[in-house]
Amino acid sequence: MKEKIESYKKELSDLKADTLDALETFRIKFLGSKGIVKELYADLKSVANEEKREFGQLINEFRNLAEEKYNEVKEALSSTDSGSESGEDLTRPGTPFELGARHPISLVRKEIIEIFSRIGFTVSEGPEVEDDWHNFSALNFPPEHPARDMQDTFFVEKGENEMALRTHTSSVQVRVMENSKPPIRTISPGRVFRNEAISARAHCIFHQVEGLYIDENVSFADLKQTLLYFAKEMFGDQTEIRLRPSYFPFTEPSAEVDVSCNICAGKGCNVCKYTGFLEILGCGMVDPNVLEAAGIDSKKYSGFAFGMGIERIAMLKYQVKDLRLFFENDARFLKQFKSAY
Ligand code: PHE
């Protein structure tokens, strides 16, 4: 038995395991449940009683030796292993990841807010699910009045407690008028909803920024000058505006505003359909009924309001021909709007 142990010891010291697989084979052979160490302990049973102690010690020593060897090789392999076992080179540089870009609607929204904040407008927000009062009645839409059909509405709840997805952010301005005293100078950016067929020029969800200015002696000239300032800041200093009479229940008089085409500089091209102008927003002097409904004295105060679609401004600014692109989130489209902020 002594010789047997000696020869195993020699085998142990000659052993070279240079891969994890070879090491595992070694472990099974020497230390496994049917391995050499187990076998030696089994042999011990047939050894004469007076020799048991001596052989027992020899086997213990051998087992320790085998375990030491195993741990030593394992240690060495794991510290030099650079992943070659799994076929990976861990010294390669990592894969760089691409930074995302701001959505063009967010960029334009931010720019509009900045332009108006420079002349003292604050930002106000309100709920997307609105009651009839704030979306319609307080804005001088009488019940059953056909003007309500100008903005096809998604109703959430019909009947007495009628609730709907807001069709414009004018609803937010009603809330501001109800909750604060003039002078009021605020813009309300936000998502709005209309039951419209989706096309290159319309969507059932889009974004607006509406503005409201109420004080003593606010005139139509103030409105015009404010919008001219906005158009020049947004589309460039050479931009001109044009006002066309229009109708909104909550403003009187009302107008639609065009800016000179920034592609052909007003000369006429296919984007402006050879008119030299592009429509960007609706506006007007706040109807006295609207002021009174919100508890503001219409004899003392007057004001103007305006509202624009952010998608529309973004289409003109970036010359995007199809509004649906803003909602598809195709990374190849969005990537083109990288910006510093
Ligand atoms: N609320 C109108 C719309 O959504 C826009 C508008 C706002 C027009 C304020 C005039 C004054 O179409």
CSV table of C-alpha atoms and ligand atoms in Angstrom, one decimal:
chain,number,residue,atom,x,y,z
A,1,MET,CA,0.0,0.0,0.0
A,2,LYS,CA,2.9,2.3,0.7
A,3,GLU,CA,4.2,1.9,-2.8
A,4,LYS,CA,0.8,2.6,-4.2
A,5,ILE,CA,0.6,5.9,-2.3
A,6,GLU,CA,4.1,6.8,-3.4
A,7,SER,CA,3.3,6.3,-7.0
A,8,TYR,CA,0.1,8.4,-6.7
A,9,LYS,CA,2.2,11.1,-5.1
A,10,LYS,CA,4.6,11.1,-8.0
A,11,GLU,CA,1.7,11.3,-10.4
A,12,LEU,CA,0.4,14.2,-8.4
A,13,SER,CA,3.6,16.2,-8.6
A,14,ASP,CA,4.1,15.5,-12.3
A,15,LEU,CA,0.7,16.7,-13.0
A,16,LYS,CA,0.2,19.6,-15.4
A,17,ALA,CA,-3.2,21.1,-15.7
A,18,ASP,CA,-3.2,24.1,-17.9
A,19,THR,CA,-6.9,24.4,-18.7
A,20,LEU,CA,-10.0,24.4,-16.5
A,21,ASP,CA,-11.1,21.2,-18.2
A,22,ALA,CA,-7.9,19.4,-17.4
A,23,LEU,CA,-8.2,20.6,-13.8
A,24,GLU,CA,-11.7,19.2,-13.6
A,25,THR,CA,-10.4,15.8,-14.9
A,26,PHE,CA,-7.8,15.9,-12.2
A,27,ARG,CA,-10.3,16.6,-9.5
A,28,ILE,CA,-12.5,13.8,-10.5
A,29,LYS,CA,-9.6,11.4,-10.7
A,30,PHE,CA,-8.1,12.2,-7.3
A,31,LEU,CA,-10.8,13.8,-5.2
A,32,GLY,CA,-14.0,12.7,-6.8
A,33,SER,CA,-16.6,10.4,-5.1
A,34,LYS,CA,-15.0,7.4,-6.9
A,35,GLY,CA,-11.5,8.9,-7.0
A,36,ILE,CA,-8.2,7.7,-5.7
A,37,VAL,CA,-8.5,9.2,-2.2
A,38,LYS,CA,-11.8,7.5,-1.6
A,39,GLU,CA,-10.3,4.2,-2.9
A,40,LEU,CA,-7.4,4.5,-0.4
A,41,TYR,CA,-9.7,5.0,2.5
A,42,ALA,CA,-11.6,1.9,1.4
A,43,ASP,CA,-8.4,-0.1,1.3
A,44,LEU,CA,-7.7,1.0,4.9
A,45,LYS,CA,-10.4,-1.4,6.0
A,46,SER,CA,-8.3,-4.4,5.0
A,47,VAL,CA,-5.2,-3.2,6.7
A,48,ALA,CA,-4.2,-4.9,10.0
A,49,ASN,CA,-5.4,-3.1,13.0
A,50,GLU,CA,-2.0,-2.2,14.4
A,51,GLU,CA,-1.0,-0.6,11.1
A,52,LYS,CA,-4.2,1.4,10.6
A,53,ARG,CA,-3.0,4.4,12.4
A,54,GLU,CA,0.2,4.8,10.3
A,55,PHE,CA,-1.7,4.2,7.0
A,56,GLY,CA,-4.5,6.5,8.0
A,57,GLN,CA,-2.0,9.3,8.5
A,58,LEU,CA,-0.3,8.6,5.1
A,59,ILE,CA,-3.7,8.8,3.4
A,60,ASN,CA,-4.6,12.0,5.2
A,61,GLU,CA,-1.4,13.5,4.1
A,62,PHE,CA,-1.9,12.4,0.5
A,63,ARG,CA,-5.4,13.8,0.5
A,64,ASN,CA,-4.2,17.2,1.8
A,65,LEU,CA,-1.5,17.2,-0.8
A,66,ALA,CA,-4.0,16.5,-3.6
A,67,GLU,CA,-6.3,19.3,-2.3
A,68,GLU,CA,-3.5,21.8,-2.1
A,69,LYS,CA,-2.4,21.0,-5.6
A,70,TYR,CA,-6.0,21.4,-6.8
A,71,ASN,CA,-6.4,24.8,-5.2
A,72,GLU,CA,-3.0,26.0,-6.4
A,73,VAL,CA,-3.7,25.2,-10.0
A,74,LYS,CA,-7.1,26.6,-9.8
A,75,GLU,CA,-5.8,29.9,-8.4
A,76,ALA,CA,-3.2,30.1,-11.1
A,77,LEU,CA,-5.6,29.4,-13.9
A,78,SER,CA,-8.2,31.9,-12.8
A,79,SER,CA,-5.7,34.8,-12.4
A,80,THR,CA,-4.2,34.3,-15.8
A,81,ASP,CA,-7.4,33.3,-17.6
A,82,SER,CA,-8.3,36.2,-19.8
A,83,GLY,CA,-11.5,34.6,-20.9
A,84,SER,CA,-9.8,32.5,-23.6
A,85,GLU,CA,-11.9,29.5,-22.4
A,86,SER,CA,-15.1,31.3,-23.5
A,87,GLY,CA,-13.5,32.6,-26.6
A,88,GLU,CA,-13.7,36.3,-25.5
A,89,ASP,CA,-10.9,38.7,-25.3
A,90,LEU,CA,-11.6,40.8,-22.2
A,91,THR,CA,-8.8,43.2,-23.0
A,92,ARG,CA,-10.8,44.6,-26.0
A,93,PRO,CA,-12.2,48.1,-25.6
A,94,GLY,CA,-15.9,48.3,-24.8
A,95,THR,CA,-18.7,49.0,-27.3
A,96,PRO,CA,-19.4,52.8,-27.3
A,97,PHE,CA,-23.1,53.6,-26.8
A,98,GLU,CA,-24.8,56.3,-28.7
A,99,LEU,CA,-26.4,59.3,-27.0
A,100,GLY,CA,-30.1,59.9,-27.8
A,101,ALA,CA,-31.4,63.1,-29.2
A,102,ARG,CA,-34.2,65.4,-28.0
A,103,HIS,CA,-37.5,65.0,-29.8
A,104,PRO,CA,-38.1,67.8,-32.3
A,105,ILE,CA,-41.4,68.6,-30.6
A,106,SER,CA,-39.6,69.0,-27.3
A,107,LEU,CA,-37.0,71.3,-28.9
A,108,VAL,CA,-39.6,73.6,-30.5
A,109,ARG,CA,-41.7,73.6,-27.4
A,110,LYS,CA,-38.7,74.7,-25.3
A,111,GLU,CA,-37.8,77.4,-27.9
A,112,ILE,CA,-41.3,78.8,-27.9
A,113,ILE,CA,-41.4,78.9,-24.1
A,114,GLU,CA,-38.0,80.7,-24.1
A,115,ILE,CA,-39.1,83.3,-26.6
A,116,PHE,CA,-42.2,84.2,-24.6
A,117,SER,CA,-40.4,84.1,-21.2
A,118,ARG,CA,-38.1,86.8,-22.4
A,119,ILE,CA,-41.0,89.2,-22.6
A,120,GLY,CA,-42.5,88.1,-19.2
A,121,PHE,CA,-44.8,85.2,-19.9
A,122,THR,CA,-44.9,82.4,-17.3
A,123,VAL,CA,-45.8,78.8,-18.0
A,124,SER,CA,-49.1,77.3,-16.7
A,125,GLU,CA,-50.3,73.8,-17.0
A,126,GLY,CA,-53.7,72.0,-16.5
A,127,PRO,CA,-55.4,68.6,-16.8
A,128,GLU,CA,-55.7,66.7,-20.1
A,129,VAL,CA,-59.2,65.4,-19.1
A,130,GLU,CA,-61.4,68.5,-18.8
A,131,ASP,CA,-65.0,69.3,-17.9
A,132,ASP,CA,-67.3,71.0,-20.3
A,133,TRP,CA,-67.0,74.4,-18.5
A,134,HIS,CA,-63.3,74.8,-18.9
A,135,ASN,CA,-63.0,73.4,-22.4
A,136,PHE,CA,-66.2,75.0,-23.8
A,137,SER,CA,-68.7,76.9,-21.8
A,138,ALA,CA,-66.4,79.4,-20.1
A,139,LEU,CA,-64.9,80.1,-23.5
A,140,ASN,CA,-68.2,81.4,-24.8
A,141,PHE,CA,-69.3,78.2,-26.6
A,142,PRO,CA,-73.0,78.1,-25.9
A,143,PRO,CA,-74.6,74.6,-25.4
A,144,GLU,CA,-75.4,72.9,-28.7
A,145,HIS,CA,-73.7,75.7,-30.6
A,146,PRO,CA,-72.2,74.5,-33.9
A,147,ALA,CA,-68.9,76.1,-33.0
A,148,ARG,CA,-68.3,73.1,-30.8
A,149,ASP,CA,-68.0,71.1,-34.0
A,150,MET,CA,-64.9,73.1,-35.0
A,151,GLN,CA,-63.0,70.8,-32.6
A,152,ASP,CA,-64.3,67.2,-32.8
A,153,THR,CA,-64.2,66.0,-29.2
A,154,PHE,CA,-63.3,62.7,-27.6
A,155,PHE,CA,-65.7,62.3,-24.7
A,156,VAL,CA,-64.6,60.3,-21.6
A,157,GLU,CA,-68.0,60.6,-19.9
A,158,LYS,CA,-71.3,61.9,-21.4
A,159,GLY,CA,-74.3,63.4,-19.6
A,160,GLU,CA,-74.4,65.5,-16.5
A,161,ASN,CA,-70.8,65.2,-15.5
A,162,GLU,CA,-69.5,65.4,-19.0
A,163,MET,CA,-65.7,65.0,-19.2
A,164,ALA,CA,-63.7,65.1,-22.4
A,165,LEU,CA,-60.0,65.1,-23.5
A,166,ARG,CA,-59.2,68.8,-23.9
A,167,THR,CA,-59.4,70.0,-27.5
A,168,HIS,CA,-57.1,73.0,-26.8
A,169,THR,CA,-55.1,74.4,-23.9
A,170,SER,CA,-57.4,77.5,-23.8
A,171,SER,CA,-58.9,75.4,-20.9
A,172,VAL,CA,-55.8,76.0,-18.9
A,173,GLN,CA,-56.2,79.8,-19.4
A,174,VAL,CA,-59.7,79.7,-18.0
A,175,ARG,CA,-58.3,78.1,-14.9
A,176,VAL,CA,-55.5,80.8,-14.7
A,177,MET,CA,-58.1,83.6,-15.0
A,178,GLU,CA,-60.3,82.0,-12.3
A,179,ASN,CA,-57.4,81.6,-9.9
A,180,SER,CA,-55.4,84.8,-10.4
A,181,LYS,CA,-55.9,88.6,-10.8
A,182,PRO,CA,-54.7,90.7,-13.7
A,183,PRO,CA,-52.2,91.5,-14.9
A,184,ILE,CA,-51.9,88.0,-16.4
A,185,ARG,CA,-49.2,87.0,-18.8
A,186,THR,CA,-49.0,83.3,-19.4
A,187,ILE,CA,-48.5,80.6,-22.0
A,188,SER,CA,-49.8,77.1,-21.7
A,189,PRO,CA,-48.0,74.3,-23.6
A,190,GLY,CA,-49.6,70.9,-23.6
A,191,ARG,CA,-51.0,67.9,-25.4
A,192,VAL,CA,-54.5,68.2,-26.9
A,193,PHE,CA,-56.9,65.7,-28.6
A,194,ARG,CA,-59.3,65.9,-31.5
A,195,ASN,CA,-61.3,63.2,-33.2
A,196,GLU,CA,-59.7,63.7,-36.6
A,197,ALA,CA,-58.5,61.3,-39.2
A,198,ILE,CA,-54.7,61.0,-39.2
A,199,SER,CA,-53.1,62.4,-42.3
A,200,ALA,CA,-49.9,64.2,-43.3
A,201,ARG,CA,-51.4,67.4,-41.9
A,202,ALA,CA,-53.5,66.3,-39.0
A,203,HIS,CA,-53.4,64.0,-36.0
A,204,CYS,CA,-55.8,63.1,-33.2
A,205,ILE,CA,-53.1,64.0,-30.7
A,206,PHE,CA,-50.9,67.0,-31.0
A,207,HIS,CA,-49.3,69.8,-29.0
A,208,GLN,CA,-50.2,73.4,-28.5
A,209,VAL,CA,-48.9,76.5,-26.9
A,210,GLU,CA,-51.6,79.1,-26.2
A,211,GLY,CA,-50.9,82.5,-24.8
A,212,LEU,CA,-53.0,85.0,-22.7
A,213,TYR,CA,-52.3,88.6,-21.8
A,214,ILE,CA,-54.8,90.5,-19.6
A,215,ASP,CA,-54.2,94.0,-18.2
A,216,GLU,CA,-55.7,97.5,-18.4
A,217,ASN,CA,-55.6,99.0,-21.9
A,218,VAL,CA,-54.3,95.9,-23.8
A,219,SER,CA,-54.9,96.6,-27.4
A,220,PHE,CA,-54.9,94.8,-30.8
A,221,ALA,CA,-51.6,96.7,-31.5
A,222,ASP,CA,-50.0,94.9,-28.5
A,223,LEU,CA,-51.1,91.6,-29.9
A,224,LYS,CA,-49.7,92.3,-33.3
A,225,GLN,CA,-46.4,93.5,-32.0
A,226,THR,CA,-46.1,90.5,-29.6
A,227,LEU,CA,-46.7,88.1,-32.5
A,228,LEU,CA,-44.3,89.9,-34.8
A,229,TYR,CA,-41.6,89.6,-32.1
A,230,PHE,CA,-42.4,85.9,-31.8
A,231,ALA,CA,-42.2,85.3,-35.6
A,232,LYS,CA,-38.8,87.0,-35.9
A,233,GLU,CA,-37.3,85.2,-33.0
A,234,MET,CA,-38.6,81.8,-34.2
A,235,PHE,CA,-38.1,82.1,-38.0
A,236,GLY,CA,-35.5,84.8,-38.4
A,237,ASP,CA,-35.2,88.6,-38.3
A,238,GLN,CA,-36.4,89.1,-42.0
A,239,THR,CA,-39.7,87.3,-41.2
A,240,GLU,CA,-43.0,89.3,-41.8
A,241,ILE,CA,-46.5,88.5,-40.5
A,242,ARG,CA,-49.9,88.9,-42.1
A,243,LEU,CA,-53.2,88.9,-40.2
A,244,ARG,CA,-56.5,87.6,-41.8
A,245,PRO,CA,-59.9,88.1,-40.2
A,246,SER,CA,-61.2,84.9,-38.7
A,247,TYR,CA,-63.7,83.5,-36.1
A,248,PHE,CA,-63.3,82.0,-32.6
A,249,PRO,CA,-66.0,82.0,-30.0
A,250,PHE,CA,-63.7,83.2,-27.3
A,251,THR,CA,-62.1,86.2,-29.2
A,252,GLU,CA,-63.5,89.2,-30.9
A,253,PRO,CA,-62.1,90.4,-33.2
A,254,SER,CA,-60.3,87.2,-34.2
A,255,ALA,CA,-57.5,86.6,-36.8
A,256,GLU,CA,-55.4,84.0,-38.3
A,257,VAL,CA,-51.7,84.8,-38.6
A,258,ASP,CA,-49.4,83.9,-41.5
A,259,VAL,CA,-45.6,84.2,-41.5
A,260,SER,CA,-43.6,84.9,-44.7
A,261,CYS,CA,-42.3,81.7,-46.1
A,262,ASN,CA,-38.8,81.1,-44.8
A,263,ILE,CA,-37.9,78.8,-47.7
A,264,CYS,CA,-38.5,81.1,-50.7
A,265,ALA,CA,-38.3,84.4,-48.6
A,266,GLY,CA,-41.9,85.2,-49.7
A,267,LYS,CA,-41.2,84.8,-53.4
A,268,GLY,CA,-43.4,81.8,-53.8
A,269,CYS,CA,-42.5,78.0,-53.8
A,270,ASN,CA,-44.3,74.7,-53.5
A,271,VAL,CA,-44.1,74.7,-49.7
A,272,CYS,CA,-46.1,78.0,-49.4
A,273,LYS,CA,-48.1,77.0,-52.5
A,274,TYR,CA,-46.8,80.1,-54.3
A,275,THR,CA,-48.5,82.4,-51.8
A,276,GLY,CA,-45.3,83.5,-50.1
A,277,PHE,CA,-47.0,83.0,-46.7
A,278,LEU,CA,-47.6,80.1,-44.2
A,279,GLU,CA,-50.4,80.0,-41.6
A,280,ILE,CA,-49.0,79.5,-38.0
A,281,LEU,CA,-51.6,80.5,-35.5
A,282,GLY,CA,-55.0,81.8,-34.4
A,283,CYS,CA,-55.5,84.8,-32.2
A,284,GLY,CA,-57.8,87.7,-31.1
A,285,MET,CA,-58.9,90.0,-28.4
A,286,VAL,CA,-60.4,88.1,-25.5
A,287,ASP,CA,-64.2,88.3,-25.7
A,288,PRO,CA,-65.7,90.2,-22.7
A,289,ASN,CA,-68.0,87.3,-22.0
A,290,VAL,CA,-65.0,85.1,-21.4
A,291,LEU,CA,-63.5,87.6,-19.0
A,292,GLU,CA,-66.8,87.9,-17.1
A,293,ALA,CA,-67.3,84.1,-16.9
A,294,ALA,CA,-63.9,83.9,-15.2
A,295,GLY,CA,-64.7,86.7,-12.8
A,296,ILE,CA,-62.7,89.5,-14.4
A,297,ASP,CA,-64.2,92.9,-14.8
A,298,SER,CA,-64.4,93.4,-18.6
A,299,LYS,CA,-64.9,97.2,-18.2
A,300,LYS,CA,-61.6,97.6,-16.5
A,301,TYR,CA,-59.5,94.9,-18.2
A,302,SER,CA,-58.9,93.8,-21.8
A,303,GLY,CA,-56.6,91.1,-23.2
A,304,PHE,CA,-55.5,89.1,-26.1
A,305,ALA,CA,-55.0,85.4,-26.7
A,306,PHE,CA,-53.3,83.3,-29.3
A,307,GLY,CA,-52.8,79.6,-29.9
A,308,MET,CA,-50.5,77.6,-32.1
A,309,GLY,CA,-49.8,73.9,-32.9
A,310,ILE,CA,-46.2,72.9,-32.0
A,311,GLU,CA,-46.1,70.3,-34.8
A,312,ARG,CA,-47.0,72.9,-37.3
A,313,ILE,CA,-44.2,75.2,-36.2
A,314,ALA,CA,-41.8,72.3,-36.2
A,315,MET,CA,-42.8,71.3,-39.7
A,316,LEU,CA,-42.1,74.8,-40.9
A,317,LYS,CA,-38.9,75.2,-39.0
A,318,TYR,CA,-37.4,71.9,-40.0
A,319,GLN,CA,-39.2,71.6,-43.3
A,320,VAL,CA,-40.9,68.3,-42.4
A,321,LYS,CA,-43.6,67.4,-44.9
A,322,ASP,CA,-45.5,64.8,-42.9
A,323,LEU,CA,-46.7,65.4,-39.4
A,324,ARG,CA,-47.0,61.6,-38.7
A,325,LEU,CA,-43.2,61.4,-38.6
A,326,PHE,CA,-43.3,63.1,-35.2
A,327,PHE,CA,-45.2,60.3,-33.7
A,328,GLU,CA,-43.5,57.2,-35.3
A,329,ASN,CA,-40.3,57.6,-33.4
A,330,ASP,CA,-38.1,56.2,-36.1
A,331,ALA,CA,-34.6,56.7,-34.7
A,332,ARG,CA,-33.3,57.6,-38.2
A,333,PHE,CA,-35.7,60.6,-38.2
A,334,LEU,CA,-35.2,61.6,-34.6
A,335,LYS,CA,-31.4,61.4,-34.8
A,336,GLN,CA,-31.3,64.5,-37.1
A,337,PHE,CA,-32.4,66.8,-34.3
A,338,LYS,CA,-29.4,66.5,-32.1
A,339,SER,CA,-28.9,69.7,-30.1
A,340,ALA,CA,-26.8,71.2,-27.4
A,341,TYR,CA,-29.5,70.9,-24.7
B,1,PHE,N1,-57.9,77.7,-29.1
B,1,PHE,C1,-57.8,77.8,-30.5
B,1,PHE,C2,-57.5,76.5,-31.2
B,1,PHE,O1,-57.2,75.6,-30.5
B,1,PHE,C3,-56.6,78.7,-30.8
B,1,PHE,C4,-56.8,80.1,-30.4
B,1,PHE,C5,-56.4,80.5,-29.1
B,1,PHE,C6,-57.4,81.1,-31.2
B,1,PHE,C7,-56.5,81.8,-28.7
B,1,PHE,C8,-57.6,82.4,-30.7
B,1,PHE,C9,-57.1,82.7,-29.5
B,1,PHE,O2,-57.7,76.4,-32.4
